[in-house]
PDB file of C-alpha atoms in Angstrom:
ATOM      1  CA  MET W  86       7.164  15.972  -7.752  1.00 49.00           C
ATOM      2  CA  ARG W  87       4.374  13.475  -8.364  1.00 52.00           C
ATOM      3  CA  THR W  88       4.065  11.952 -11.801  1.00 46.00           C
ATOM      4  CA  ILE W  89       1.367  13.022 -14.275  1.00 44.00           C
ATOM      5  CA  PHE W  90      -0.074   9.517 -14.056  1.00 43.00           C
ATOM      6  CA  PHE W  91      -0.418   9.853 -10.298  1.00 46.00           C
ATOM      7  CA  VAL W  92      -2.177  13.221 -10.471  1.00 45.00           C
ATOM      8  CA  VAL W  93      -4.568  12.227 -13.264  1.00 42.00           C
ATOM      9  CA  LEU W  94      -5.556   9.111 -11.366  1.00 45.00           C
ATOM     10  CA  ILE W  95      -6.399  11.138  -8.273  1.00 43.00           C
ATOM     11  CA  VAL W  96      -8.343  13.854 -10.107  1.00 42.00           C
ATOM     12  CA  PHE W  97     -10.335  11.235 -11.985  1.00 36.00           C
ATOM     13  CA  THR W  98     -11.359   9.224  -8.956  1.00 42.00           C
ATOM     14  CA  ARG W  99     -11.495  11.710  -6.036  1.00 42.00           C
ATOM     15  CA  LEU W 100     -11.206   8.962  -3.496  1.00 40.00           C
ATOM     16  CA  CYS W 101     -14.712   7.697  -4.089  1.00 40.00           C
ATOM     17  CA  PHE W 102     -14.660   4.710  -1.674  1.00 40.00           C
ATOM     18  CA  ALA W 103     -18.001   3.663  -3.117  1.00 41.00           C
ATOM     19  CA  GLN W 104     -19.272   0.203  -2.283  1.00 43.00           C
ATOM     20  CA  ASN W 105     -19.661  -2.268  -5.090  1.00 54.00           C
ATOM     21  CA  ASP W 106     -23.264  -2.426  -6.270  1.00 62.00           C
ATOM     22  CA  VAL W 107     -23.135  -6.220  -6.514  1.00 83.00           C
ATOM     23  CA  PHE W 108     -21.638  -7.302  -3.187  1.00 88.00           C
ATOM     24  CA  PRO W 109     -20.925  -5.679   0.209  1.00 92.00           C
ATOM     25  CA  ASP W 110     -17.612  -4.082   1.089  1.00 93.00           C
ATOM     26  CA  TYR W 111     -16.371  -5.239   4.494  1.00 94.00           C
ATOM     27  CA  ARG W 112     -12.965  -3.555   4.314  1.00 95.00           C
ATOM     28  CA  SER W 113     -12.151  -1.460   7.352  1.00 93.00           C
ATOM     29  CA  LYS W 114     -11.588   2.293   7.129  1.00 94.00           C
ATOM     30  CA  LYS W 115      -9.757   2.499  10.445  1.00 96.00           C
ATOM     31  CA  GLU W 116      -6.362   2.777   8.731  1.00 97.00           C
ATOM     32  CA  LEU W 117      -7.257   5.513   6.244  1.00 97.00           C
ATOM     33  CA  PHE W 118      -5.086   8.616   5.937  1.00 97.00           C
ATOM     34  CA  THR W 119      -7.982  10.647   7.331  1.00 96.00           C
ATOM     35  CA  ARG W 120      -7.703   8.694  10.598  1.00 97.00           C
ATOM     36  CA  VAL W 121      -4.026   9.531  11.145  1.00 98.00           C
ATOM     37  CA  VAL W 122      -3.735  11.854  14.152  1.00 97.00           C
ATOM     38  CA  GLU W 123       0.055  12.097  14.532  1.00 96.00           C
ATOM     39  CA  LYS W 124       0.814  15.535  13.025  1.00 96.00           C
ATOM     40  CA  GLU W 125       4.334  14.816  11.769  1.00 97.00           C
ATOM     41  CA  ILE W 126       3.364  11.510  10.183  1.00 98.00           C
ATOM     42  CA  ARG W 127       0.238  12.977   8.610  1.00 98.00           C
ATOM     43  CA  SER W 128       2.242  15.858   7.164  1.00 97.00           C
ATOM     44  CA  ASP W 129       4.817  13.478   5.684  1.00 98.00           C
ATOM     45  CA  LEU W 130       2.136  11.196   4.231  1.00 98.00           C
ATOM     46  CA  ALA W 131       0.407  14.145   2.580  1.00 97.00           C
ATOM     47  CA  SER W 132       3.548  14.849   0.578  1.00 97.00           C
ATOM     48  CA  PHE W 133       3.352  11.575  -1.365  1.00 96.00           C
ATOM     49  CA  SER W 134       0.190   9.538  -0.747  1.00 96.00           C
ATOM     50  CA  MET W 135      -3.053   9.555  -2.692  1.00 92.00           C
ATOM     51  CA  GLY W 136      -5.046   9.596   0.530  1.00 94.00           C
ATOM     52  CA  GLY W 137      -3.379  12.854   1.522  1.00 94.00           C
ATOM     53  CA  ILE W 138      -3.666  14.685  -1.790  1.00 92.00           C
ATOM     54  CA  ASP W 139      -6.071  17.290  -0.377  1.00 93.00           C
ATOM     55  CA  GLU W 140      -3.432  18.291   2.187  1.00 95.00           C
ATOM     56  CA  SER W 141      -0.422  18.154  -0.127  1.00 94.00           C
ATOM     57  CA  ILE W 142      -0.248  21.817  -1.087  1.00 93.00           C
ATOM     58  CA  GLY W 143       2.971  23.371   0.151  1.00 91.00           C
ATOM     59  CA  LYS W 144       4.466  20.064   1.272  1.00 93.00           C
ATOM     60  CA  LEU W 145       8.098  19.563   0.318  1.00 93.00           C
ATOM     61  CA  PRO W 146       8.990  16.182  -1.194  1.00 95.00           C
ATOM     62  CA  LEU W 147      10.743  13.723   1.077  1.00 98.00           C
ATOM     63  CA  LYS W 148      14.093  12.207   0.244  1.00 97.00           C
ATOM     64  CA  SER W 149      13.709   8.767  -1.330  1.00 97.00           C
ATOM     65  CA  LEU W 150      15.848   5.669  -1.611  1.00 97.00           C
ATOM     66  CA  PRO W 151      16.910   4.573  -5.110  1.00 96.00           C
ATOM     67  CA  ILE W 152      15.606   1.305  -6.542  1.00 95.00           C
ATOM     68  CA  SER W 153      18.237  -1.426  -6.512  1.00 95.00           C
ATOM     69  CA  LYS W 154      16.201  -4.224  -8.140  1.00 94.00           C
ATOM     70  CA  ALA W 155      12.692  -4.866  -9.466  1.00 93.00           C
ATOM     71  CA  THR W 156      11.147  -8.147 -10.605  1.00 92.00           C
ATOM     72  CA  PRO W 157       7.541  -9.305 -11.055  1.00 91.00           C
ATOM     73  CA  ALA W 158       7.722 -10.833  -7.557  1.00 96.00           C
ATOM     74  CA  SER W 159       9.669  -8.221  -5.592  1.00 97.00           C
ATOM     75  CA  ILE W 160      11.150  -4.750  -5.480  1.00 97.00           C
ATOM     76  CA  SER W 161      14.182  -3.510  -3.538  1.00 98.00           C
ATOM     77  CA  PHE W 162      15.478  -0.107  -2.498  1.00 98.00           C
ATOM     78  CA  ALA W 163      18.820   0.719  -0.889  1.00 97.00           C
ATOM     79  CA  ASN W 164      21.298   3.388   0.080  1.00 96.00           C
ATOM     80  CA  GLU W 165      24.501   3.189   2.094  1.00 96.00           C
ATOM     81  CA  SER W 166      22.699   2.351   5.359  1.00 96.00           C
ATOM     82  CA  ILE W 167      19.136   1.212   4.562  1.00 98.00           C
ATOM     83  CA  GLN W 168      17.891  -1.789   2.592  1.00 98.00           C
ATOM     84  CA  VAL W 169      14.206  -2.466   1.902  1.00 98.00           C
ATOM     85  CA  THR W 170      12.639  -5.325  -0.054  1.00 98.00           C
ATOM     86  CA  ILE W 171       8.946  -6.065  -0.629  1.00 98.00           C
ATOM     87  CA  ASN W 172       8.280  -9.673  -1.649  1.00 98.00           C
ATOM     88  CA  SER W 173       5.179 -11.363  -2.998  1.00 97.00           C
ATOM     89  CA  ALA W 174       4.203 -15.029  -3.181  1.00 97.00           C
ATOM     90  CA  PRO W 175       1.541 -17.026  -5.036  1.00 98.00           C
ATOM     91  CA  PHE W 176      -1.787 -17.251  -3.220  1.00 98.00           C
ATOM     92  CA  ASP W 177      -2.664 -20.875  -2.381  1.00 97.00           C
ATOM     93  CA  ALA W 178      -6.424 -20.955  -1.903  1.00 97.00           C
ATOM     94  CA  SER W 179      -6.279 -24.463  -0.454  1.00 97.00           C
ATOM     95  CA  LYS W 180      -4.465 -23.127   2.614  1.00 96.00           C
ATOM     96  CA  HIS W 181      -7.075 -20.494   3.437  1.00 97.00           C
ATOM     97  CA  LYS W 182     -10.717 -20.249   4.416  1.00 98.00           C
ATOM     98  CA  LEU W 183     -12.512 -18.326   1.667  1.00 98.00           C
ATOM     99  CA  GLY W 184     -15.734 -16.473   2.408  1.00 97.00           C
ATOM    100  CA  PHE W 185     -17.946 -15.790  -0.603  1.00 97.00           C
ATOM    101  CA  TYR W 186     -20.974 -13.544  -0.979  1.00 96.00           C
ATOM    102  CA  ASP W 187     -23.746 -15.067  -3.093  1.00 94.00           C
ATOM    103  CA  LYS W 188     -21.355 -17.967  -3.749  1.00 93.00           C
ATOM    104  CA  LYS W 189     -19.540 -15.880  -6.369  1.00 94.00           C
ATOM    105  CA  TYR W 190     -17.758 -12.899  -4.855  1.00 96.00           C
ATOM    106  CA  LEU W 191     -14.876 -13.347  -2.439  1.00 97.00           C
ATOM    107  CA  THR W 192     -15.198 -10.887   0.445  1.00 96.00           C
ATOM    108  CA  ARG W 193     -13.167 -12.520   3.235  1.00 97.00           C
ATOM    109  CA  ILE W 194     -10.005 -14.565   3.512  1.00 98.00           C
ATOM    110  CA  ASP W 195      -9.587 -16.391   6.820  1.00 97.00           C
ATOM    111  CA  ASN W 196     -12.604 -14.441   8.110  1.00 96.00           C
ATOM    112  CA  LYS W 197     -11.035 -11.072   7.252  1.00 97.00           C
ATOM    113  CA  PRO W 198     -11.617  -8.676   4.328  1.00 97.00           C
ATOM    114  CA  TYR W 199      -8.670  -7.931   2.066  1.00 97.00           C
ATOM    115  CA  PHE W 200      -7.362  -5.288  -0.333  1.00 96.00           C
ATOM    116  CA  GLY W 201      -6.692  -5.697  -4.045  1.00 94.00           C
ATOM    117  CA  ASP W 202      -9.184  -6.949  -6.654  1.00 93.00           C
ATOM    118  CA  TYR W 203     -11.785  -7.269  -3.929  1.00 93.00           C
ATOM    119  CA  GLY W 204     -14.391  -9.862  -4.845  1.00 94.00           C
ATOM    120  CA  LYS W 205     -11.950 -12.122  -6.687  1.00 95.00           C
ATOM    121  CA  VAL W 206      -9.596 -14.852  -5.494  1.00 97.00           C
ATOM    122  CA  PRO W 207      -6.067 -13.352  -5.386  1.00 97.00           C
ATOM    123  CA  LEU W 208      -3.266 -14.618  -7.564  1.00 97.00           C
ATOM    124  CA  THR W 209      -0.541 -13.306  -5.247  1.00 97.00           C
ATOM    125  CA  THR W 210      -0.182 -11.678  -1.843  1.00 97.00           C
ATOM    126  CA  VAL W 211       2.473  -9.621  -0.085  1.00 98.00           C
ATOM    127  CA  GLN W 212       4.702 -12.170   1.629  1.00 97.00           C
ATOM    128  CA  SER W 213       7.193  -9.969   3.455  1.00 97.00           C
ATOM    129  CA  VAL W 214       8.617  -6.497   3.854  1.00 98.00           C
ATOM    130  CA  GLU W 215      12.279  -6.695   4.790  1.00 97.00           C
ATOM    131  CA  VAL W 216      13.849  -3.582   6.305  1.00 98.00           C
ATOM    132  CA  ILE W 217      17.484  -3.468   7.417  1.00 98.00           C
ATOM    133  CA  ILE W 218      18.973  -0.312   8.931  1.00 97.00           C
ATOM    134  CA  ASP W 219      22.721  -0.650   9.349  1.00 96.00           C
ATOM    135  CA  ARG W 220      22.783  -4.040  11.137  1.00 90.00           C
ATOM    136  CA  ASP W 221      19.310  -3.837  12.642  1.00 96.00           C
ATOM    137  CA  THR W 222      16.481  -5.841  11.070  1.00 97.00           C
ATOM    138  CA  ILE W 223      13.051  -4.292  11.539  1.00 96.00           C
ATOM    139  CA  ASN W 224      10.213  -6.762  12.033  1.00 91.00           C
ATOM    140  CA  ILE W 225       7.061  -6.026  10.012  1.00 96.00           C
ATOM    141  CA  PRO W 226       4.314  -8.266  11.478  1.00 96.00           C
ATOM    142  CA  SER W 227       2.430 -10.668   9.223  1.00 95.00           C
ATOM    143  CA  GLU W 228      -0.915  -9.065  10.085  1.00 95.00           C
ATOM    144  CA  ALA W 229       0.322  -5.882   8.370  1.00 97.00           C
ATOM    145  CA  LEU W 230       0.892  -7.831   5.136  1.00 97.00           C
ATOM    146  CA  SER W 231      -1.401 -10.820   4.802  1.00 95.00           C
ATOM    147  CA  ASP W 232      -4.497  -8.943   3.602  1.00 97.00           C
ATOM    148  CA  LEU W 233      -2.743  -7.211   0.685  1.00 97.00           C
ATOM    149  CA  ALA W 234      -3.418  -8.965  -2.617  1.00 97.00           C
ATOM    150  CA  ASN W 235      -2.005  -8.799  -6.136  1.00 96.00           C
ATOM    151  CA  PRO W 236       0.716  -6.161  -5.579  1.00 96.00           C
ATOM    152  CA  ILE W 237       2.222  -4.417  -8.605  1.00 94.00           C
ATOM    153  CA  PHE W 238       5.926  -3.703  -8.222  1.00 94.00           C
ATOM    154  CA  SER W 239       6.740  -2.160 -11.584  1.00 90.00           C
ATOM    155  CA  PHE W 240       5.463  -1.578 -15.094  1.00 86.00           C
ATOM    156  CA  VAL W 241       6.932  -0.806 -18.502  1.00 85.00           C
ATOM    157  CA  GLU W 242       6.097   2.487 -20.194  1.00 85.00           C
ATOM    158  CA  LYS W 243       7.507   3.180 -23.662  1.00 87.00           C
ATOM    159  CA  GLY W 244      10.142   0.548 -23.085  1.00 86.00           C
ATOM    160  CA  VAL W 245      11.239   1.935 -19.717  1.00 85.00           C
ATOM    161  CA  GLN W 246      10.688   0.091 -16.446  1.00 84.00           C
ATOM    162  CA  LYS W 247       8.990   2.305 -13.857  1.00 87.00           C
ATOM    163  CA  THR W 248       7.388   1.986 -10.444  1.00 92.00           C
ATOM    164  CA  GLN W 249       4.953   3.895  -8.260  1.00 93.00           C
ATOM    165  CA  ASN W 250       6.397   2.303  -5.107  1.00 97.00           C
ATOM    166  CA  LYS W 251       8.808   4.220  -2.897  1.00 97.00           C
ATOM    167  CA  VAL W 252      10.819   4.291   0.281  1.00 98.00           C
ATOM    168  CA  LEU W 253      10.948   7.772   1.765  1.00 98.00           C
ATOM    169  CA  LEU W 254      12.784   9.330   4.695  1.00 98.00           C
ATOM    170  CA  SER W 255      11.447  12.019   7.008  1.00 98.00           C
ATOM    171  CA  ALA W 256      13.378  15.269   7.136  1.00 96.00           C
ATOM    172  CA  ASP W 257      14.322  14.734  10.783  1.00 96.00           C
ATOM    173  CA  GLY W 258      15.656  11.226  10.105  1.00 95.00           C
ATOM    174  CA  HIS W 259      13.381   9.511  12.620  1.00 97.00           C
ATOM    175  CA  ARG W 260      10.891   7.890  10.239  1.00 98.00           C
ATOM    176  CA  ILE W 261      10.981   5.652   7.192  1.00 98.00           C
ATOM    177  CA  TYR W 262       7.930   5.223   4.961  1.00 98.00           C
ATOM    178  CA  VAL W 263       7.690   2.096   2.818  1.00 98.00           C
ATOM    179  CA  TYR W 264       5.026   2.904   0.228  1.00 98.00           C
ATOM    180  CA  MET W 265       3.270   0.550  -2.193  1.00 97.00           C
ATOM    181  CA  LEU W 266       0.581   1.505  -4.706  1.00 95.00           C
ATOM    182  CA  LYS W 267      -1.674  -0.786  -6.738  1.00 93.00           C
ATOM    183  CA  PRO W 268      -3.360   1.574  -9.245  1.00 84.00           C
ATOM    184  CA  GLU W 269      -5.702  -0.798 -11.070  1.00 76.00           C
ATOM    185  CA  LYS W 270      -9.402  -0.364 -11.788  1.00 68.00           C
ATOM    186  CA  GLY W 271     -11.422  -2.532  -9.447  1.00 66.00           C
ATOM    187  CA  GLY W 272      -8.453  -3.374  -7.249  1.00 83.00           C
ATOM    188  CA  SER W 273      -6.756  -0.127  -6.304  1.00 91.00           C
ATOM    189  CA  TYR W 274      -5.171   0.478  -2.924  1.00 96.00           C
ATOM    190  CA  GLU W 275      -2.119   2.066  -1.363  1.00 97.00           C
ATOM    191  CA  VAL W 276      -0.321   1.072   1.800  1.00 98.00           C
ATOM    192  CA  THR W 277       2.407   2.831   3.751  1.00 98.00           C
ATOM    193  CA  TRP W 278       4.303   0.987   6.459  1.00 98.00           C
ATOM    194  CA  VAL W 279       5.660   3.499   8.970  1.00 98.00           C
ATOM    195  CA  ILE W 280       8.915   2.831  10.815  1.00 98.00           C
ATOM    196  CA  LYS W 281       9.956   5.184  13.587  1.00 97.00           C
ATOM    197  CA  ASP W 282      13.299   5.108  15.382  1.00 97.00           C
ATOM    198  CA  ARG W 283      14.043   1.625  14.003  1.00 96.00           C
ATOM    199  CA  LYS W 284      10.741   0.125  15.146  1.00 97.00           C
ATOM    200  CA  TYR W 285       7.615  -0.687  13.138  1.00 98.00           C
ATOM    201  CA  LEU W 286       4.914   1.773  14.208  1.00 98.00           C
ATOM    202  CA  ARG W 287       1.831   1.251  12.047  1.00 97.00           C
ATOM    203  CA  ARG W 288       0.480   1.145   8.516  1.00 98.00           C
ATOM    204  CA  VAL W 289      -1.852   3.447   6.595  1.00 98.00           C
ATOM    205  CA  VAL W 290      -4.165   1.959   3.933  1.00 97.00           C
ATOM    206  CA  ASP W 291      -6.389   3.810   1.491  1.00 96.00           C
ATOM    207  CA  PHE W 292      -8.413   2.042  -1.195  1.00 93.00           C
ATOM    208  CA  GLY W 293     -11.177   2.263  -3.777  1.00 83.00           C
ATOM    209  CA  PHE W 294      -9.641   4.907  -6.033  1.00 74.00           C
ATOM    210  CA  LEU W 295     -11.171   3.364  -9.147  1.00 64.00           C
ATOM    211  CA  LYS W 296     -14.642   1.863  -9.368  1.00 56.00           C
ATOM    212  CA  ASP W 297     -15.204  -1.549 -10.922  1.00 45.00           C
TER     213      ASP W 297
END
């Protein structure tokens, strides 16, 4: 069952996707949940993602992997046969080409738009997503990671460490969903990396849940 925080955030924002009034939004919408055509994947995504909330009624929750470790720079999940770790790294602006609008608002990094605190220079980026199934290592390509800025792996609520990130398993055992949510005003996005039959298939990215 989704947390109260998750539901309130969705009801409040209704997936506005509004452009910033100050600078243009170049982020692509090709990877939105609404563009997913594979029926089984779309159905699974609707059971846990913000992008699929309108189709979530009647969806049974997917089985999830327990968290094994969480730090400010990474989060790990594991069971007896699957290990998943999402890592971040500091963003070094000197190693990238930064494209500014009106000389103030960052809209492109290395000629590409990015997700997370859009308009500002990132502090961190997603460095890697490591997935190991039994003895098989699944390769998640860098292009599925490099445009994701300032990830949030966990937070403390009333003295308890919590996370909105998850690793979920499809009911038929063929798919793994590595899910990461950044629920911050002005920088919100969610990404799900989809692995099918031990191969990376695609990612789904929704963004703009909270206006600046």
